[in-house]
Amino acid sequence: MAKGTYVQPELAGGFRDYLPEDMIPRQKMLDTIKTVFERFGFVPLDTPGLEKEEVLTGGDPDFKKQIFRAGLEGGKDALALRFDLTVPLARVIAANPELKMPFKRYQFGRCWRGERQQAGRFREFMQLDADVVGSSSIAADAEVITLMYETMRALGFKDQDFVIKISDRRVLNTLADVAGFDPEKMPSVLRTLDKLDKIGWDGVEKEMTLAASLSKEQFKKVKAFIERGDAAAFAPLGTLLDIPKKSYAFDLSVARGLGYYTGVVFETVLTKLPSIGSIFSGGRYDGLVSRFSNRAIPAVGTSVGVDRLFVAMQKLGMIKKEKRTAQVCVLNFELTAERQCIGAATALRRAGIATNLYLGGEKTLKGQLAYAVIEEYPVVVIIGTDEAKRGVAQVKDMVKRTQTEVKQTDIVSAVQKLL
Amino acid sequence: MAKGTYVQPELAGGFRDYLPEDMIPRQKMLDTIKTVFERFGFVPLDTPGLEKEEVLTGGDPDFKKQIFRAGLEGGKDALALRFDLTVPLARVIAANPELKMPFKRYQFGRCWRGERQQAGRFREFMQLDADVVGSSSIAADAEVITLMYETMRALGFKDQDFVIKISDRRVLNTLADVAGFDPEKMPSVLRTLDKLDKIGWDGVEKEMTLAASLSKEQFKKVKAFIERGDAAAFAPLGTLLDIPKKSYAFDLSVARGLGYYTGVVFETVLTKLPSIGSIFSGGRYDGLVSRFSNRAIPAVGTSVGVDRLFVAMQKLGMIKKEKRTAQVCVLNFELTAERQCIGAATALRRAGIATNLYLGGEKTLKGQLAYAVIEEYPVVVIIGTDEAKRGVAQVKDMVKRTQTEVKQTDIVSAVQKLL
């Protein structure tokens, strides 16, 4: 690059930064979810973002448009960026036969997809998954659904703020028989069914009769089947769900388009924000490692779309911007006292109190105090030359506007009283 | 892919998984570091793994062999994976002029480099950085060094287990003058100096006289200069370091090869494991955003090489494999009691106790108890048909081998007593 010319400091389309004001609450959100997952006994796994392309796609040409390929100049492996955390889980299970079943793992990490660029769709996004691998028990299905409920509650949602919609592929798979259409049309019928929330039954009718070329009669049977539900099929799972009735619903219109589901499937929608779609979804898929071996390994799991959830919680006013994590500011305006100011900051930090030492350009007490007011610090510690000589500090309660002189050895306890 | 053939479930060379037994302690390590960084008032930032190649390299051809390029089929942007967290920080600073200075941010995330494949070198690795942007104050230099000390202590290292070696580019930059060699040879001289720990003064002499073609006389002057040190230059910083003397040393042999440093530079080496090199290093670089604009923005920061640190701590016996986070196992061996077993697990989890509900294939009490013994659960909760009928549970202390019958409403308090 020629001297004196500059690079534009910009991101590619479909990518975003999280500045601290958003990253502080986002990180709290992630920590909350992880804490719930760990309480349920899920253990963390980590896998690379970059894997062999063949491992990620299994050679399926449908992925080719969606996948980011990556490589070194002259590199010999065909590599790509992962697009979900399920395929890497399957690889880990296939490659480590010594892992004890059931294997309950959670994982969070970035994934990449060539999404069309539209509102709320990112080409790099964070997923947080939990899966029970190696158990075909219905109690495992119930466990994952309960995990979703407890996670939503821990995030601050009330029982009436969300609904976990539960369906079952085994029931849906009888649809072709019941409605008398060619089973080959099933994928197209299920994909259309997934749009019911967005386009209503009129829209579904149009798509099913046109795109899937169902007859009017067949469509009517499909609609009746979905609306009737299948209480008997869901009874065993229902008895194991230890969560309030208003927070879940058995709803056959949830089909989850992805081909690999084989049993129960579920989605979580927000009652006040249905348009944002499912923010927490998954299901049972009993062919987890079929790409890698002939071992039959059942699994059930769920995935949080972290970025979409964060946008939803912002829209619902559940996320506040936060500009700092420190609660105390130690001013630093006279060089002769600087060592003692640093000592005060160190003592507070060792006591577990998040503390900022003033490092800015203001050189006067007045200027630094004005800064602390603007930044809304609840507590300020002041050590000038005079205080330094006498081994004391002023501890200022910025809310009540009171100030106490304490010995420097007592700064921590004086600050603790104010927090 | 043809039916009946399988994909090999393997990673590309230079990439690794963290299975739960390693990921549990690794995550604790990361959390410890983040906690210290937050106590120092650093706020989190997040940027994408994938950026425009020009932003990452600034067009510098030296990066071309090291960088992973990435893209969609037919994508129009030239993208690449980030190789550090400093360039993305510079982009964020340049793109967001409204950010208040000093801006103290930390960031952790994966980076990718085309490292030659050798022991302990990975092509995907995690970095954890902290930087003070917008302050040229010597107190900011001291703050970053103190942060490194406090982080090492919080990780479990003792004062004598590590040394933070501190040097200064401004002092080193006088070397050409002092020793009387052509300033053009400085980069080569500094690179050689960085190898002193590994190859000793004999090796350094060989390289400097051969590769950098210094005369014997010039080399002697370099050696004398480095060994003498420059106490006066470091005195101001020394008075601000509130950390034990044995944990740091002013040492001009630390040069930090990277071109962008402009002031103090530092490295942390482990006294019992010097061969592993620096696990925590950084310095002052006052041309942070020079690629993007003509604004002069000073910065000082440090970076933990998380994967290398983890390997070091494993070698030092400071990291133990952990197979689970759950402390309690609720058995589940009779269908008639299953609902109550799930209820017990839910109650424990809501009380913040990490709990596993048994979801495996063993169907008998005996078999499930044997599993709990092998997995070394300290506490087991048992509800069979008989207990279910009577509304009670057996709470088993697996260490003392005692068992207490409690009402199901008292399970949480009974378990809490044992943990």
Coordinates of N, CA and C in Angstrom, one line a residue, chain A residues 280-372:
Chain A
F280 N -35.0 -20.7 20.1 CA -34.5 -21.8 20.9 C -35.2 -23.0 20.4
S281 N -34.5 -23.9 19.7 CA -35.2 -25.0 19.1 C -34.3 -26.2 18.9
G282 N -34.9 -27.3 18.6 CA -34.2 -28.6 18.4 C -35.1 -29.8 18.3
G283 N -34.6 -30.9 18.7 CA -35.3 -32.1 18.6 C -34.5 -33.4 18.7
R284 N -35.1 -34.5 18.4 CA -34.4 -35.8 18.5 C -34.0 -36.2 17.1
Y285 N -32.7 -36.6 17.0 CA -32.2 -37.1 15.7 C -31.4 -38.3 16.0
D286 N -31.9 -39.4 15.6 CA -31.3 -40.7 16.0 C -30.2 -41.2 15.0
G287 N -29.8 -40.4 14.0 CA -28.8 -40.8 13.1 C -27.6 -39.9 13.2
L288 N -27.2 -39.5 14.5 CA -26.2 -38.5 14.7 C -24.9 -38.8 13.9
V289 N -24.4 -40.0 14.0 CA -23.0 -40.2 13.4 C -23.1 -40.9 12.1
S290 N -24.3 -41.0 11.5 CA -24.4 -41.8 10.3 C -23.5 -41.5 9.1
R291 N -23.0 -40.2 9.1 CA -22.0 -39.8 8.1 C -20.7 -40.5 8.3
F292 N -20.4 -40.8 9.5 CA -19.0 -41.3 9.9 C -18.9 -42.8 10.1
S293 N -20.0 -43.4 10.5 CA -19.9 -44.8 10.8 C -21.3 -45.5 10.8
N294 N -21.3 -46.8 11.0 CA -22.6 -47.4 11.0 C -23.1 -47.6 12.5
R295 N -22.5 -47.0 13.4 CA -23.0 -47.1 14.8 C -24.3 -46.3 14.9
A296 N -25.3 -46.9 15.6 CA -26.6 -46.2 15.8 C -26.5 -45.5 17.1
I297 N -26.5 -44.2 17.0 CA -26.4 -43.4 18.2 C -27.5 -42.4 18.3
P298 N -28.4 -42.5 19.2 CA -29.5 -41.6 19.4 C -29.1 -40.3 20.1
A299 N -29.8 -39.2 19.8 CA -29.5 -38.0 20.4 C -30.7 -37.0 20.4
V300 N -30.7 -36.2 21.4 CA -31.7 -35.1 21.4 C -31.1 -33.8 21.9
G301 N -31.4 -32.7 21.3 CA -30.7 -31.5 21.7 C -31.4 -30.3 21.3
T302 N -30.8 -29.2 21.7 CA -31.5 -27.9 21.5 C -30.4 -26.8 21.3
S303 N -30.7 -25.7 20.6 CA -29.8 -24.7 20.2 C -30.4 -23.3 20.4
V304 N -29.6 -22.4 21.1 CA -30.1 -21.0 21.2 C -29.4 -20.2 20.1
G305 N -30.2 -19.5 19.4 CA -29.7 -18.5 18.5 C -29.4 -17.2 19.2
V306 N -28.1 -17.1 19.7 CA -27.8 -16.1 20.7 C -28.0 -14.7 20.1
D307 N -27.6 -14.4 18.9 CA -27.7 -13.1 18.4 C -29.2 -12.7 18.2
R308 N -30.0 -13.6 17.7 CA -31.4 -13.3 17.5 C -32.1 -13.1 18.9
L309 N -31.7 -13.9 19.8 CA -32.3 -13.8 21.2 C -31.9 -12.4 21.8
F310 N -30.7 -12.0 21.5 CA -30.2 -10.7 22.1 C -31.0 -9.6 21.4
V311 N -31.2 -9.6 20.1 CA -32.0 -8.6 19.4 C -33.5 -8.6 20.0
A312 N -34.0 -9.8 20.2 CA -35.4 -9.9 20.8 C -35.4 -9.3 22.2
M313 N -34.5 -9.6 23.0 CA -34.5 -9.1 24.4 C -34.3 -7.5 24.4
Q314 N -33.5 -7.0 23.4 CA -33.4 -5.6 23.3 C -34.7 -5.0 23.0
K315 N -35.4 -5.6 22.0 CA -36.7 -5.0 21.6 C -37.7 -5.0 22.7
L316 N -37.6 -6.0 23.6 CA -38.5 -6.2 24.7 C -38.1 -5.3 25.9
G317 N -37.0 -4.6 25.7 CA -36.6 -3.7 26.9 C -35.9 -4.5 28.0
M318 N -35.5 -5.8 27.7 CA -34.9 -6.6 28.8 C -33.4 -6.4 28.9
I319 N -32.8 -5.7 27.9 CA -31.4 -5.5 27.8 C -31.1 -4.0 27.9
K320 N -30.3 -3.7 28.9 CA -29.9 -2.2 29.0 C -28.4 -2.1 28.6
K321 N -28.1 -1.0 27.8 CA -26.7 -0.8 27.5 C -26.0 -0.5 28.8
E322 N -24.7 -1.0 28.9 CA -23.9 -0.7 30.1 C -22.6 -0.3 29.7
K323 N -22.1 0.9 30.2 CA -20.9 1.4 29.7 C -19.7 0.9 30.4
R324 N -19.8 0.4 31.6 CA -18.7 0.0 32.4 C -19.1 -1.1 33.4
T325 N -18.1 -1.9 33.9 CA -18.3 -2.9 34.9 C -17.7 -2.4 36.2
A326 N -16.8 -1.4 36.2 CA -16.2 -0.9 37.4 C -17.2 -0.1 38.2
Q327 N -17.1 -0.2 39.5 CA -18.0 0.5 40.4 C -17.3 1.7 41.1
V328 N -16.0 1.6 41.1 CA -15.2 2.6 41.8 C -14.2 3.3 40.9
C329 N -14.0 4.6 41.0 CA -13.0 5.3 40.3 C -12.0 5.9 41.3
V330 N -10.7 5.5 41.2 CA -9.7 6.1 42.0 C -9.1 7.3 41.2
L331 N -9.2 8.5 41.7 CA -8.7 9.6 40.9 C -7.2 9.6 41.1
N332 N -6.5 10.4 40.2 CA -5.0 10.3 40.1 C -4.6 11.7 39.5
F333 N -4.5 12.7 40.4 CA -4.2 14.0 39.8 C -3.0 14.7 40.3
E334 N -2.2 14.0 41.2 CA -0.9 14.6 41.7 C 0.2 13.6 41.7
L335 N 1.2 13.8 40.9 CA 2.3 12.8 40.7 C 2.8 12.3 42.0
T336 N 2.9 13.2 43.0 CA 3.5 12.7 44.3 C 2.6 11.7 45.0
A337 N 1.4 11.7 44.7 CA 0.4 10.7 45.3 C 0.1 9.5 44.4
E338 N 0.7 9.5 43.2 CA 0.3 8.5 42.2 C 0.5 7.0 42.8
R339 N 1.7 6.8 43.4 CA 2.0 5.5 43.9 C 0.9 5.0 44.9
Q340 N 0.4 5.9 45.7 CA -0.6 5.6 46.7 C -2.0 5.4 46.1
C341 N -2.2 6.1 45.0 CA -3.5 5.9 44.2 C -3.5 4.5 43.6
I342 N -2.4 4.1 43.0 CA -2.3 2.8 42.5 C -2.4 1.7 43.6
G343 N -1.8 2.0 44.7 CA -2.0 1.0 45.8 C -3.4 0.9 46.3
A344 N -4.2 2.0 46.3 CA -5.6 1.9 46.6 C -6.4 1.1 45.6
A345 N -6.1 1.3 44.3 CA -6.8 0.6 43.3 C -6.5 -0.9 43.4
T346 N -5.2 -1.2 43.7 CA -4.8 -2.7 43.8 C -5.5 -3.3 45.0
A347 N -5.6 -2.6 46.1 CA -6.2 -3.2 47.3 C -7.7 -3.5 47.0
L348 N -8.4 -2.5 46.3 CA -9.8 -2.7 46.0 C -10.0 -3.9 45.1
R349 N -9.1 -3.9 44.1 CA -9.3 -5.0 43.1 C -9.0 -6.4 43.8
R350 N -8.0 -6.5 44.6 CA -7.8 -7.7 45.3 C -9.0 -8.1 46.2
A351 N -9.7 -7.1 46.6 CA -10.9 -7.4 47.5 C -12.1 -7.8 46.6
G352 N -11.9 -7.9 45.3 CA -12.9 -8.3 44.4 C -13.8 -7.1 43.9
I353 N -13.4 -5.9 44.1 CA -14.2 -4.7 43.7 C -13.6 -4.2 42.4
A354 N -14.5 -4.2 41.4 CA -14.0 -3.7 40.0 C -13.8 -2.2 40.1
T355 N -12.5 -1.8 39.8 CA -12.1 -0.5 40.1 C -11.3 0.1 38.9
N356 N -11.6 1.3 38.5 CA -10.8 2.0 37.5 C -9.9 3.0 38.2
L357 N -8.6 3.0 37.8 CA -7.7 4.1 38.2 C -7.8 5.1 37.1
Y358 N -8.0 6.4 37.4 CA -8.1 7.4 36.4 C -6.8 7.5 35.5
L359 N -7.0 7.3 34.2 CA -5.8 7.3 33.3 C -6.0 8.3 32.2
G360 N -7.0 9.2 32.3 CA -7.3 10.1 31.2 C -6.4 11.4 31.2
G361 N -6.8 12.3 30.4 CA -6.0 13.5 30.2 C -6.2 14.7 31.2
E362 N -7.3 14.6 32.0 CA -7.6 15.7 32.9 C -6.6 15.6 34.0
K363 N -6.0 16.8 34.3 CA -4.9 16.8 35.3 C -5.4 17.4 36.7
T364 N -6.6 17.9 36.8 CA -7.0 18.5 38.0 C -8.1 17.7 38.7
L365 N -8.2 17.8 40.1 CA -9.2 17.2 40.9 C -10.6 17.5 40.3
K366 N -10.8 18.7 40.0 CA -12.1 19.2 39.5 C -12.5 18.5 38.2
G367 N -11.5 18.5 37.3 CA -11.7 17.8 36.0 C -12.0 16.3 36.1
Q368 N -11.3 15.7 37.0 CA -11.4 14.2 37.1 C -12.8 13.9 37.9
L369 N -13.1 14.8 38.8 CA -14.4 14.6 39.5 C -15.6 14.7 38.5
A370 N -15.5 15.7 37.6 CA -16.5 15.9 36.6 C -16.6 14.7 35.7
Y371 N -15.5 14.1 35.4 CA -15.5 12.9 34.6 C -16.2 11.7 35.3
A372 N -15.9 11.6 36.6 CA -16.6 10.6 37.4 C -18.1 10.8 37.5

